[in-house]
JSON list of C-alpha atoms in Angstrom, two decimals:
[
{"chain": "A", "resi": 1, "resn": "MET", "atom": "CA", "xyz": [95.09, 23.56, 136.10]},
{"chain": "A", "resi": 2, "resn": "ASN", "atom": "CA", "xyz": [98.49, 22.75, 134.68]},
{"chain": "A", "resi": 3, "resn": "SER", "atom": "CA", "xyz": [101.73, 22.53, 136.64]},
{"chain": "A", "resi": 4, "resn": "TYR", "atom": "CA", "xyz": [102.88, 25.89, 135.35]},
{"chain": "A", "resi": 5, "resn": "ASN", "atom": "CA", "xyz": [99.93, 27.62, 136.95]},
{"chain": "A", "resi": 6, "resn": "SER", "atom": "CA", "xyz": [100.26, 25.70, 140.21]},
{"chain": "A", "resi": 7, "resn": "SER", "atom": "CA", "xyz": [103.93, 26.56, 140.58]},
{"chain": "A", "resi": 8, "resn": "TYR", "atom": "CA", "xyz": [103.26, 30.12, 139.56]},
{"chain": "A", "resi": 9, "resn": "ASN", "atom": "CA", "xyz": [100.47, 30.44, 142.13]},
{"chain": "A", "resi": 10, "resn": "LYS", "atom": "CA", "xyz": [102.59, 28.98, 144.91]},
{"chain": "A", "resi": 11, "resn": "GLY", "atom": "CA", "xyz": [105.43, 31.24, 143.99]},
{"chain": "A", "resi": 12, "resn": "SER", "atom": "CA", "xyz": [103.13, 34.23, 143.98]},
{"chain": "A", "resi": 13, "resn": "TYR", "atom": "CA", "xyz": [101.88, 33.39, 147.45]},
{"chain": "A", "resi": 14, "resn": "ASN", "atom": "CA", "xyz": [105.30, 32.72, 148.92]},
{"chain": "A", "resi": 15, "resn": "ASN", "atom": "CA", "xyz": [106.67, 35.96, 147.49]},
{"chain": "A", "resi": 16, "resn": "SER", "atom": "CA", "xyz": [103.75, 38.17, 148.45]},
{"chain": "A", "resi": 17, "resn": "TYR", "atom": "CA", "xyz": [106.08, 40.42, 150.36]},
{"chain": "A", "resi": 18, "resn": "ASN", "atom": "CA", "xyz": [107.90, 41.15, 147.10]},
{"chain": "A", "resi": 19, "resn": "SER", "atom": "CA", "xyz": [104.74, 42.73, 145.62]},
{"chain": "A", "resi": 20, "resn": "ALA", "atom": "CA", "xyz": [104.00, 39.66, 143.49]},
{"chain": "A", "resi": 21, "resn": "PRO", "atom": "CA", "xyz": [100.34, 38.95, 142.80]},
{"chain": "A", "resi": 22, "resn": "GLU", "atom": "CA", "xyz": [98.81, 36.82, 145.54]},
{"chain": "A", "resi": 23, "resn": "LEU", "atom": "CA", "xyz": [96.16, 34.13, 145.46]},
{"chain": "A", "resi": 24, "resn": "VAL", "atom": "CA", "xyz": [92.61, 35.39, 145.30]},
{"chain": "A", "resi": 25, "resn": "ALA", "atom": "CA", "xyz": [91.78, 33.31, 148.38]},
{"chain": "A", "resi": 26, "resn": "TYR", "atom": "CA", "xyz": [94.30, 35.33, 150.42]},
{"chain": "A", "resi": 27, "resn": "SER", "atom": "CA", "xyz": [93.59, 38.75, 148.95]},
{"chain": "A", "resi": 28, "resn": "THR", "atom": "CA", "xyz": [91.52, 41.51, 150.53]},
{"chain": "A", "resi": 29, "resn": "ASP", "atom": "CA", "xyz": [87.77, 41.74, 149.98]},
{"chain": "A", "resi": 30, "resn": "SER", "atom": "CA", "xyz": [88.18, 44.68, 147.61]},
{"chain": "A", "resi": 31, "resn": "GLU", "atom": "CA", "xyz": [90.90, 42.93, 145.57]},
{"chain": "A", "resi": 32, "resn": "ARG", "atom": "CA", "xyz": [88.77, 39.81, 145.40]},
{"chain": "A", "resi": 33, "resn": "ALA", "atom": "CA", "xyz": [85.73, 41.76, 144.22]},
{"chain": "A", "resi": 34, "resn": "ILE", "atom": "CA", "xyz": [87.79, 43.47, 141.50]},
{"chain": "A", "resi": 35, "resn": "PHE", "atom": "CA", "xyz": [89.18, 40.11, 140.34]},
{"chain": "A", "resi": 36, "resn": "TYR", "atom": "CA", "xyz": [85.71, 38.53, 140.14]},
{"chain": "A", "resi": 37, "resn": "ARG", "atom": "CA", "xyz": [84.31, 41.53, 138.28]},
{"chain": "A", "resi": 38, "resn": "LYS", "atom": "CA", "xyz": [87.14, 41.47, 135.74]},
{"chain": "A", "resi": 39, "resn": "THR", "atom": "CA", "xyz": [86.91, 37.69, 135.30]},
{"chain": "A", "resi": 40, "resn": "TYR", "atom": "CA", "xyz": [83.18, 37.54, 134.64]},
{"chain": "A", "resi": 41, "resn": "THR", "atom": "CA", "xyz": [83.28, 40.69, 132.54]},
{"chain": "A", "resi": 42, "resn": "HIS", "atom": "CA", "xyz": [85.83, 38.97, 130.32]},
{"chain": "A", "resi": 43, "resn": "VAL", "atom": "CA", "xyz": [83.63, 35.85, 130.14]},
{"chain": "A", "resi": 44, "resn": "ALA", "atom": "CA", "xyz": [80.73, 38.05, 128.98]},
{"chain": "A", "resi": 45, "resn": "LEU", "atom": "CA", "xyz": [82.97, 39.82, 126.44]},
{"chain": "A", "resi": 46, "resn": "ALA", "atom": "CA", "xyz": [84.22, 36.46, 125.15]},
{"chain": "A", "resi": 47, "resn": "LEU", "atom": "CA", "xyz": [80.61, 35.30, 124.67]},
{"chain": "A", "resi": 48, "resn": "LEU", "atom": "CA", "xyz": [79.78, 38.54, 122.83]},
{"chain": "A", "resi": 49, "resn": "ALA", "atom": "CA", "xyz": [82.88, 38.16, 120.65]},
{"chain": "A", "resi": 50, "resn": "PHE", "atom": "CA", "xyz": [81.87, 34.56, 119.89]},
{"chain": "A", "resi": 51, "resn": "ILE", "atom": "CA", "xyz": [78.43, 35.73, 118.70]},
{"chain": "A", "resi": 52, "resn": "LEU", "atom": "CA", "xyz": [79.97, 38.40, 116.48]},
{"chain": "A", "resi": 53, "resn": "VAL", "atom": "CA", "xyz": [82.59, 36.06, 114.98]},
{"chain": "A", "resi": 54, "resn": "GLU", "atom": "CA", "xyz": [80.01, 33.30, 114.44]},
{"chain": "A", "resi": 55, "resn": "THR", "atom": "CA", "xyz": [77.69, 35.74, 112.69]},
{"chain": "A", "resi": 56, "resn": "ALA", "atom": "CA", "xyz": [80.51, 36.85, 110.42]},
{"chain": "A", "resi": 57, "resn": "LEU", "atom": "CA", "xyz": [81.47, 33.24, 109.60]},
{"chain": "A", "resi": 58, "resn": "LEU", "atom": "CA", "xyz": [77.88, 32.32, 108.77]},
{"chain": "A", "resi": 59, "resn": "ARG", "atom": "CA", "xyz": [77.72, 35.29, 106.41]},
{"chain": "A", "resi": 60, "resn": "TRP", "atom": "CA", "xyz": [81.11, 34.91, 104.72]},
{"chain": "A", "resi": 61, "resn": "VAL", "atom": "CA", "xyz": [81.95, 31.18, 104.71]},
{"chain": "A", "resi": 62, "resn": "PRO", "atom": "CA", "xyz": [80.49, 29.47, 101.60]},
{"chain": "A", "resi": 63, "resn": "GLU", "atom": "CA", "xyz": [77.64, 27.06, 102.30]},
{"chain": "A", "resi": 64, "resn": "GLU", "atom": "CA", "xyz": [79.48, 24.30, 100.42]},
{"chain": "A", "resi": 65, "resn": "LEU", "atom": "CA", "xyz": [82.40, 24.53, 102.84]},
{"chain": "A", "resi": 66, "resn": "ILE", "atom": "CA", "xyz": [80.11, 24.35, 105.88]},
{"chain": "A", "resi": 67, "resn": "LEU", "atom": "CA", "xyz": [78.35, 21.30, 104.44]},
{"chain": "A", "resi": 68, "resn": "ALA", "atom": "CA", "xyz": [81.74, 19.67, 103.77]},
{"chain": "A", "resi": 69, "resn": "MET", "atom": "CA", "xyz": [82.39, 19.78, 107.52]},
{"chain": "A", "resi": 70, "resn": "PHE", "atom": "CA", "xyz": [79.48, 17.33, 107.94]},
{"chain": "A", "resi": 71, "resn": "GLY", "atom": "CA", "xyz": [80.37, 14.79, 105.30]},
{"chain": "A", "resi": 72, "resn": "GLY", "atom": "CA", "xyz": [84.12, 14.26, 105.53]},
{"chain": "A", "resi": 73, "resn": "LYS", "atom": "CA", "xyz": [85.19, 12.32, 108.61]},
{"chain": "A", "resi": 74, "resn": "PHE", "atom": "CA", "xyz": [88.84, 13.14, 108.01]},
{"chain": "A", "resi": 75, "resn": "ILE", "atom": "CA", "xyz": [88.05, 16.82, 107.62]},
{"chain": "A", "resi": 76, "resn": "TRP", "atom": "CA", "xyz": [86.24, 16.73, 110.96]},
{"chain": "A", "resi": 77, "resn": "LEU", "atom": "CA", "xyz": [89.13, 14.87, 112.61]},
{"chain": "A", "resi": 78, "resn": "PHE", "atom": "CA", "xyz": [91.50, 17.50, 111.23]},
{"chain": "A", "resi": 79, "resn": "ILE", "atom": "CA", "xyz": [89.31, 20.23, 112.71]},
{"chain": "A", "resi": 80, "resn": "ILE", "atom": "CA", "xyz": [89.19, 18.47, 116.10]},
{"chain": "A", "resi": 81, "resn": "GLY", "atom": "CA", "xyz": [92.97, 18.02, 116.08]},
{"chain": "A", "resi": 82, "resn": "GLY", "atom": "CA", "xyz": [93.53, 21.64, 115.12]},
{"chain": "A", "resi": 83, "resn": "PHE", "atom": "CA", "xyz": [91.14, 22.76, 117.82]},
{"chain": "A", "resi": 84, "resn": "TRP", "atom": "CA", "xyz": [92.90, 20.64, 120.46]},
{"chain": "A", "resi": 85, "resn": "LEU", "atom": "CA", "xyz": [96.34, 21.97, 119.57]},
{"chain": "A", "resi": 86, "resn": "GLY", "atom": "CA", "xyz": [95.07, 25.53, 119.23]},
{"chain": "A", "resi": 87, "resn": "SER", "atom": "CA", "xyz": [93.25, 25.39, 122.56]},
{"chain": "A", "resi": 88, "resn": "MET", "atom": "CA", "xyz": [96.43, 24.22, 124.30]},
{"chain": "A", "resi": 89, "resn": "LEU", "atom": "CA", "xyz": [98.32, 27.15, 122.80]},
{"chain": "A", "resi": 90, "resn": "ALA", "atom": "CA", "xyz": [95.52, 29.58, 123.66]},
{"chain": "A", "resi": 91, "resn": "ASN", "atom": "CA", "xyz": [95.43, 28.31, 127.24]},
{"chain": "A", "resi": 92, "resn": "LYS", "atom": "CA", "xyz": [99.19, 28.73, 127.58]},
{"chain": "A", "resi": 93, "resn": "TRP", "atom": "CA", "xyz": [99.06, 32.27, 126.19]},
{"chain": "A", "resi": 94, "resn": "ALA", "atom": "CA", "xyz": [96.11, 33.21, 128.40]},
{"chain": "A", "resi": 95, "resn": "HIS", "atom": "CA", "xyz": [98.24, 32.41, 131.46]},
{"chain": "A", "resi": 96, "resn": "SER", "atom": "CA", "xyz": [101.27, 34.32, 130.22]},
{"chain": "A", "resi": 97, "resn": "LEU", "atom": "CA", "xyz": [102.79, 37.09, 132.34]},
{"chain": "A", "resi": 98, "resn": "SER", "atom": "CA", "xyz": [102.23, 39.41, 129.37]},
{"chain": "A", "resi": 99, "resn": "ARG", "atom": "CA", "xyz": [98.76, 40.97, 129.35]},
{"chain": "A", "resi": 100, "resn": "THR", "atom": "CA", "xyz": [98.87, 41.32, 125.55]},
{"chain": "A", "resi": 101, "resn": "THR", "atom": "CA", "xyz": [99.68, 37.63, 125.15]},
{"chain": "A", "resi": 102, "resn": "GLN", "atom": "CA", "xyz": [96.85, 36.72, 127.52]},
{"chain": "A", "resi": 103, "resn": "TYR", "atom": "CA", "xyz": [94.35, 38.57, 125.34]},
{"chain": "A", "resi": 104, "resn": "VAL", "atom": "CA", "xyz": [95.75, 36.95, 122.20]},
{"chain": "A", "resi": 105, "resn": "GLY", "atom": "CA", "xyz": [95.19, 33.55, 123.82]},
{"chain": "A", "resi": 106, "resn": "LEU", "atom": "CA", "xyz": [91.60, 34.36, 124.75]},
{"chain": "A", "resi": 107, "resn": "GLY", "atom": "CA", "xyz": [90.92, 35.78, 121.29]},
{"chain": "A", "resi": 108, "resn": "LEU", "atom": "CA", "xyz": [92.36, 32.69, 119.60]},
{"chain": "A", "resi": 109, "resn": "TYR", "atom": "CA", "xyz": [90.18, 30.43, 121.71]},
{"chain": "A", "resi": 110, "resn": "VAL", "atom": "CA", "xyz": [87.05, 32.43, 120.83]},
{"chain": "A", "resi": 111, "resn": "LEU", "atom": "CA", "xyz": [87.91, 32.05, 117.13]},
{"chain": "A", "resi": 112, "resn": "LEU", "atom": "CA", "xyz": [88.46, 28.30, 117.48]},
{"chain": "A", "resi": 113, "resn": "GLU", "atom": "CA", "xyz": [85.11, 27.88, 119.24]},
{"chain": "A", "resi": 114, "resn": "ALA", "atom": "CA", "xyz": [83.38, 29.84, 116.49]},
{"chain": "A", "resi": 115, "resn": "VAL", "atom": "CA", "xyz": [84.85, 27.54, 113.82]},
{"chain": "A", "resi": 116, "resn": "ILE", "atom": "CA", "xyz": [83.88, 24.37, 115.71]},
{"chain": "A", "resi": 117, "resn": "PHE", "atom": "CA", "xyz": [80.34, 25.63, 116.29]},
{"chain": "A", "resi": 118, "resn": "LEU", "atom": "CA", "xyz": [79.82, 26.73, 112.68]},
{"chain": "A", "resi": 119, "resn": "PRO", "atom": "CA", "xyz": [78.16, 23.54, 111.29]},
{"chain": "A", "resi": 120, "resn": "LEU", "atom": "CA", "xyz": [76.00, 22.97, 114.38]},
{"chain": "A", "resi": 121, "resn": "ILE", "atom": "CA", "xyz": [74.66, 26.51, 114.44]},
{"chain": "A", "resi": 122, "resn": "TYR", "atom": "CA", "xyz": [74.13, 26.36, 110.67]},
{"chain": "A", "resi": 123, "resn": "ILE", "atom": "CA", "xyz": [71.88, 23.31, 111.19]},
{"chain": "A", "resi": 124, "resn": "ALA", "atom": "CA", "xyz": [70.01, 24.95, 114.04]},
{"chain": "A", "resi": 125, "resn": "LEU", "atom": "CA", "xyz": [69.31, 28.08, 112.00]},
{"chain": "A", "resi": 126, "resn": "ALA", "atom": "CA", "xyz": [68.37, 26.11, 108.88]},
{"chain": "A", "resi": 127, "resn": "TYR", "atom": "CA", "xyz": [65.80, 23.89, 110.58]},
{"chain": "A", "resi": 128, "resn": "THR", "atom": "CA", "xyz": [64.51, 25.88, 113.56]},
{"chain": "A", "resi": 129, "resn": "GLY", "atom": "CA", "xyz": [65.53, 29.49, 113.04]},
{"chain": "A", "resi": 130, "resn": "THR", "atom": "CA", "xyz": [66.66, 31.13, 116.26]},
{"chain": "A", "resi": 131, "resn": "GLU", "atom": "CA", "xyz": [64.17, 29.25, 118.48]},
{"chain": "A", "resi": 132, "resn": "VAL", "atom": "CA", "xyz": [66.36, 26.32, 119.56]},
{"chain": "A", "resi": 133, "resn": "LEU", "atom": "CA", "xyz": [69.47, 28.51, 119.76]},
{"chain": "A", "resi": 134, "resn": "SER", "atom": "CA", "xyz": [67.64, 30.84, 122.14]},
{"chain": "A", "resi": 135, "resn": "GLN", "atom": "CA", "xyz": [66.41, 27.93, 124.25]},
{"chain": "A", "resi": 136, "resn": "ALA", "atom": "CA", "xyz": [69.90, 26.40, 124.44]},
{"chain": "A", "resi": 137, "resn": "ALA", "atom": "CA", "xyz": [71.41, 29.76, 125.41]},
{"chain": "A", "resi": 138, "resn": "ILE", "atom": "CA", "xyz": [68.86, 30.30, 128.18]},
{"chain": "A", "resi": 139, "resn": "VAL", "atom": "CA", "xyz": [69.32, 26.78, 129.60]},
{"chain": "A", "resi": 140, "resn": "THR", "atom": "CA", "xyz": [73.12, 27.09, 129.42]},
{"chain": "A", "resi": 141, "resn": "LEU", "atom": "CA", "xyz": [73.29, 30.47, 131.15]},
{"chain": "A", "resi": 142, "resn": "SER", "atom": "CA", "xyz": [70.79, 29.34, 133.79]},
{"chain": "A", "resi": 143, "resn": "LEU", "atom": "CA", "xyz": [72.85, 26.25, 134.59]},
{"chain": "A", "resi": 144, "resn": "PHE", "atom": "CA", "xyz": [76.05, 28.28, 134.59]},
{"chain": "A", "resi": 145, "resn": "GLY", "atom": "CA", "xyz": [74.54, 30.79, 137.01]},
{"chain": "A", "resi": 146, "resn": "GLY", "atom": "CA", "xyz": [73.21, 28.06, 139.28]},
{"chain": "A", "resi": 147, "resn": "LEU", "atom": "CA", "xyz": [76.49, 26.12, 139.37]},
{"chain": "A", "resi": 148, "resn": "THR", "atom": "CA", "xyz": [78.44, 29.32, 140.01]},
{"chain": "A", "resi": 149, "resn": "ALA", "atom": "CA", "xyz": [76.13, 30.15, 142.92]},
{"chain": "A", "resi": 150, "resn": "VAL", "atom": "CA", "xyz": [76.69, 26.67, 144.41]},
{"chain": "A", "resi": 151, "resn": "VAL", "atom": "CA", "xyz": [80.46, 27.27, 144.51]},
{"chain": "A", "resi": 152, "resn": "PHE", "atom": "CA", "xyz": [80.31, 30.80, 145.88]},
{"chain": "A", "resi": 153, "resn": "MET", "atom": "CA", "xyz": [77.56, 30.15, 148.42]},
{"chain": "A", "resi": 154, "resn": "THR", "atom": "CA", "xyz": [79.02, 26.96, 149.90]},
{"chain": "A", "resi": 155, "resn": "ARG", "atom": "CA", "xyz": [82.36, 25.92, 151.33]},
{"chain": "A", "resi": 156, "resn": "LEU", "atom": "CA", "xyz": [82.45, 22.68, 149.36]},
{"chain": "A", "resi": 157, "resn": "ASP", "atom": "CA", "xyz": [85.80, 21.55, 147.96]},
{"chain": "A", "resi": 158, "resn": "PHE", "atom": "CA", "xyz": [85.42, 20.70, 144.26]},
{"chain": "A", "resi": 159, "resn": "SER", "atom": "CA", "xyz": [89.13, 20.04, 143.63]},
{"chain": "A", "resi": 160, "resn": "PHE", "atom": "CA", "xyz": [88.37, 16.28, 143.57]},
{"chain": "A", "resi": 161, "resn": "LEU", "atom": "CA", "xyz": [86.65, 16.82, 140.20]},
{"chain": "A", "resi": 162, "resn": "ARG", "atom": "CA", "xyz": [89.98, 17.29, 138.45]},
{"chain": "A", "resi": 163, "resn": "SER", "atom": "CA", "xyz": [90.63, 13.53, 138.13]},
{"chain": "A", "resi": 164, "resn": "VAL", "atom": "CA", "xyz": [87.04, 12.92, 137.03]},
{"chain": "A", "resi": 165, "resn": "LEU", "atom": "CA", "xyz": [87.29, 15.61, 134.36]},
{"chain": "A", "resi": 166, "resn": "VAL", "atom": "CA", "xyz": [90.65, 14.37, 133.04]},
{"chain": "A", "resi": 167, "resn": "ILE", "atom": "CA", "xyz": [89.44, 10.76, 132.75]},
{"chain": "A", "resi": 168, "resn": "GLY", "atom": "CA", "xyz": [86.08, 11.83, 131.34]},
{"chain": "A", "resi": 169, "resn": "GLY", "atom": "CA", "xyz": [87.76, 14.17, 128.87]},
{"chain": "A", "resi": 170, "resn": "PHE", "atom": "CA", "xyz": [90.05, 11.49, 127.46]},
{"chain": "A", "resi": 171, "resn": "LEU", "atom": "CA", "xyz": [87.22, 8.95, 127.33]},
{"chain": "A", "resi": 172, "resn": "SER", "atom": "CA", "xyz": [84.89, 11.33, 125.51]},
{"chain": "A", "resi": 173, "resn": "LEU", "atom": "CA", "xyz": [87.63, 12.37, 123.08]},
{"chain": "A", "resi": 174, "resn": "GLY", "atom": "CA", "xyz": [88.31, 8.71, 122.30]},
{"chain": "A", "resi": 175, "resn": "LEU", "atom": "CA", "xyz": [84.62, 8.08, 121.64]},
{"chain": "A", "resi": 176, "resn": "ILE", "atom": "CA", "xyz": [84.36, 11.16, 119.40]},
{"chain": "A", "resi": 177, "resn": "VAL", "atom": "CA", "xyz": [87.39, 10.10, 117.34]},
{"chain": "A", "resi": 178, "resn": "ALA", "atom": "CA", "xyz": [86.11, 6.52, 117.10]},
{"chain": "A", "resi": 179, "resn": "GLY", "atom": "CA", "xyz": [82.69, 7.75, 116.02]},
{"chain": "A", "resi": 180, "resn": "ALA", "atom": "CA", "xyz": [84.23, 9.92, 113.33]},
{"chain": "A", "resi": 181, "resn": "LEU", "atom": "CA", "xyz": [86.49, 7.13, 112.06]},
{"chain": "A", "resi": 182, "resn": "PHE", "atom": "CA", "xyz": [83.96, 4.30, 112.06]},
{"chain": "A", "resi": 183, "resn": "GLY", "atom": "CA", "xyz": [80.85, 6.32, 111.32]},
{"chain": "A", "resi": 184, "resn": "PHE", "atom": "CA", "xyz": [78.62, 5.53, 114.31]},
{"chain": "A", "resi": 185, "resn": "GLU", "atom": "CA", "xyz": [76.41, 7.97, 116.17]},
{"chain": "A", "resi": 186, "resn": "LEU", "atom": "CA", "xyz": [77.19, 8.61, 119.82]},
{"chain": "A", "resi": 187, "resn": "GLY", "atom": "CA", "xyz": [73.54, 9.25, 120.61]},
{"chain": "A", "resi": 188, "resn": "LEU", "atom": "CA", "xyz": [71.49, 11.14, 123.15]},
{"chain": "A", "resi": 189, "resn": "TRP", "atom": "CA", "xyz": [72.99, 9.59, 126.27]},
{"chain": "A", "resi": 190, "resn": "PHE", "atom": "CA", "xyz": [76.48, 10.59, 125.23]},
{"chain": "A", "resi": 191, "resn": "SER", "atom": "CA", "xyz": [75.27, 14.19, 124.97]},
{"chain": "A", "resi": 192, "resn": "VAL", "atom": "CA", "xyz": [73.63, 13.92, 128.39]},
{"chain": "A", "resi": 193, "resn": "GLY", "atom": "CA", "xyz": [76.89, 12.57, 129.83]},
{"chain": "A", "resi": 194, "resn": "MET", "atom": "CA", "xyz": [78.83, 15.45, 128.26]},
{"chain": "A", "resi": 195, "resn": "VAL", "atom": "CA", "xyz": [76.41, 17.96, 129.82]},
{"chain": "A", "resi": 196, "resn": "VAL", "atom": "CA", "xyz": [77.18, 16.40, 133.20]},
{"chain": "A", "resi": 197, "resn": "LEU", "atom": "CA", "xyz": [80.91, 16.55, 132.42]},
{"chain": "A", "resi": 198, "resn": "ALA", "atom": "CA", "xyz": [80.64, 20.20, 131.39]},
{"chain": "A", "resi": 199, "resn": "ALA", "atom": "CA", "xyz": [78.69, 20.99, 134.56]},
{"chain": "A", "resi": 200, "resn": "GLY", "atom": "CA", "xyz": [81.48, 19.39, 136.57]},
{"chain": "A", "resi": 201, "resn": "GLY", "atom": "CA", "xyz": [83.96, 21.49, 134.63]},
{"chain": "A", "resi": 202, "resn": "ILE", "atom": "CA", "xyz": [82.11, 24.68, 135.61]},
{"chain": "A", "resi": 203, "resn": "LEU", "atom": "CA", "xyz": [82.11, 23.64, 139.29]},
{"chain": "A", "resi": 204, "resn": "TYR", "atom": "CA", "xyz": [85.84, 22.82, 139.15]},
{"chain": "A", "resi": 205, "resn": "GLN", "atom": "CA", "xyz": [86.87, 25.93, 137.23]},
{"chain": "A", "resi": 206, "resn": "THR", "atom": "CA", "xyz": [84.78, 28.21, 139.44]},
{"chain": "A", "resi": 207, "resn": "TYR", "atom": "CA", "xyz": [86.38, 26.62, 142.50]},
{"chain": "A", "resi": 208, "resn": "ASN", "atom": "CA", "xyz": [89.79, 27.32, 140.92]},
{"chain": "A", "resi": 209, "resn": "VAL", "atom": "CA", "xyz": [88.80, 30.93, 140.34]},
{"chain": "A", "resi": 210, "resn": "LYS", "atom": "CA", "xyz": [88.26, 31.25, 144.07]},
{"chain": "A", "resi": 211, "resn": "ASN", "atom": "CA", "xyz": [91.24, 29.26, 145.30]},
{"chain": "A", "resi": 212, "resn": "GLU", "atom": "CA", "xyz": [93.94, 28.67, 142.68]},
{"chain": "A", "resi": 213, "resn": "TYR", "atom": "CA", "xyz": [94.32, 31.86, 140.64]},
{"chain": "A", "resi": 214, "resn": "THR", "atom": "CA", "xyz": [96.25, 35.00, 141.49]},
{"chain": "A", "resi": 215, "resn": "THR", "atom": "CA", "xyz": [94.64, 38.41, 141.32]},
{"chain": "A", "resi": 216, "resn": "ASP", "atom": "CA", "xyz": [96.22, 39.24, 137.94]},
{"chain": "A", "resi": 217, "resn": "GLN", "atom": "CA", "xyz": [95.13, 36.02, 136.18]},
{"chain": "A", "resi": 218, "resn": "TYR", "atom": "CA", "xyz": [91.57, 37.09, 135.38]},
{"chain": "A", "resi": 219, "resn": "VAL", "atom": "CA", "xyz": [92.04, 36.60, 131.62]},
{"chain": "A", "resi": 220, "resn": "GLY", "atom": "CA", "xyz": [93.18, 33.00, 132.11]},
{"chain": "A", "resi": 221, "resn": "ALA", "atom": "CA", "xyz": [90.33, 32.39, 134.57]},
{"chain": "A", "resi": 222, "resn": "ALA", "atom": "CA", "xyz": [87.86, 33.81, 132.04]},
{"chain": "A", "resi": 223, "resn": "LEU", "atom": "CA", "xyz": [89.18, 31.49, 129.32]},
{"chain": "A", "resi": 224, "resn": "GLN", "atom": "CA", "xyz": [88.69, 28.42, 131.51]},
{"chain": "A", "resi": 225, "resn": "LEU", "atom": "CA", "xyz": [85.12, 29.41, 132.42]},
{"chain": "A", "resi": 226, "resn": "PHE", "atom": "CA", "xyz": [84.33, 30.32, 128.82]},
{"chain": "A", "resi": 227, "resn": "SER", "atom": "CA", "xyz": [85.54, 26.93, 127.58]},
{"chain": "A", "resi": 228, "resn": "SER", "atom": "CA", "xyz": [83.29, 25.10, 130.07]},
{"chain": "A", "resi": 229, "resn": "VAL", "atom": "CA", "xyz": [80.28, 27.26, 129.17]},
{"chain": "A", "resi": 230, "resn": "MET", "atom": "CA", "xyz": [80.78, 26.58, 125.46]},
{"chain": "A", "resi": 231, "resn": "LEU", "atom": "CA", "xyz": [81.09, 22.82, 126.03]},
{"chain": "A", "resi": 232, "resn": "LEU", "atom": "CA", "xyz": [77.83, 22.93, 128.00]},
{"chain": "A", "resi": 233, "resn": "PHE", "atom": "CA", "xyz": [76.14, 24.98, 125.28]},
{"chain": "A", "resi": 234, "resn": "TRP", "atom": "CA", "xyz": [77.30, 22.59, 122.53]},
{"chain": "A", "resi": 235, "resn": "TYR", "atom": "CA", "xyz": [75.70, 19.50, 124.06]},
{"chain": "A", "resi": 236, "resn": "ILE", "atom": "CA", "xyz": [72.56, 21.22, 125.29]},
{"chain": "A", "resi": 237, "resn": "LEU", "atom": "CA", "xyz": [72.06, 22.47, 121.74]},
{"chain": "A", "resi": 238, "resn": "ARG", "atom": "CA", "xyz": [72.62, 18.94, 120.38]},
{"chain": "A", "resi": 239, "resn": "ILE", "atom": "CA", "xyz": [70.05, 17.52, 122.80]},
{"chain": "A", "resi": 240, "resn": "LEU", "atom": "CA", "xyz": [67.45, 20.12, 121.87]},
{"chain": "A", "resi": 241, "resn": "LEU", "atom": "CA", "xyz": [68.07, 19.58, 118.16]},
{"chain": "A", "resi": 242, "resn": "SER", "atom": "CA", "xyz": [67.74, 15.80, 118.54]},
{"chain": "A", "resi": 243, "resn": "ARG", "atom": "CA", "xyz": [64.27, 16.28, 119.99]},
{"chain": "A", "resi": 244, "resn": "ARG", "atom": "CA", "xyz": [63.22, 18.02, 116.75]},
{"chain": "A", "resi": 245, "resn": "ASN", "atom": "CA", "xyz": [64.25, 15.10, 114.54]}
]
């Protein structure tokens, strides 16, 4: 989590007597239950919104434009750059003190994910119908549920994963950019490594939901969990598609 959130959380805890939102870890059982329900409800709504937006894009975006996203390396780099900048903005908005701005941030991130996923889902539907998509969704949700249970049912501290995720994120981004520029395939093992990285992200973000967020930050918490779920889904889908080639 960024420094803004950390300082905001600390401030919220220190000023709890001034009716400021407090950390979920220090809230009452009922407040904690409400926060968790709102957070995971928003994750589910974000996933539903993603499906609806993706369906609309597949119907309305011309096939030639989708195919162009495969062939042009500079187009793909532009999309990755736009996604990176947009996701930073969406993340900042999702942690705003304004509830309206938080929802705008989450909505923007859903839209960005739908655009990034467009060519991959187009391929999956063109060659396998809904079979591989369904398999990838089931595997992703099963892993997400299992990893979430590990965090909530144990007292393990997953905060150490932050450094691993930051280093792994920059390394993977560098490899993706290099692959796009120089035209080499990253291969199956890269996808496997990214699944592991995404799984670590789910553990870390779920730990943060329990220990680093305040009770009114459920939209921001939902965005972080949603982003990790979508990263996991992306590479599981790539692995399953590679097995069909």
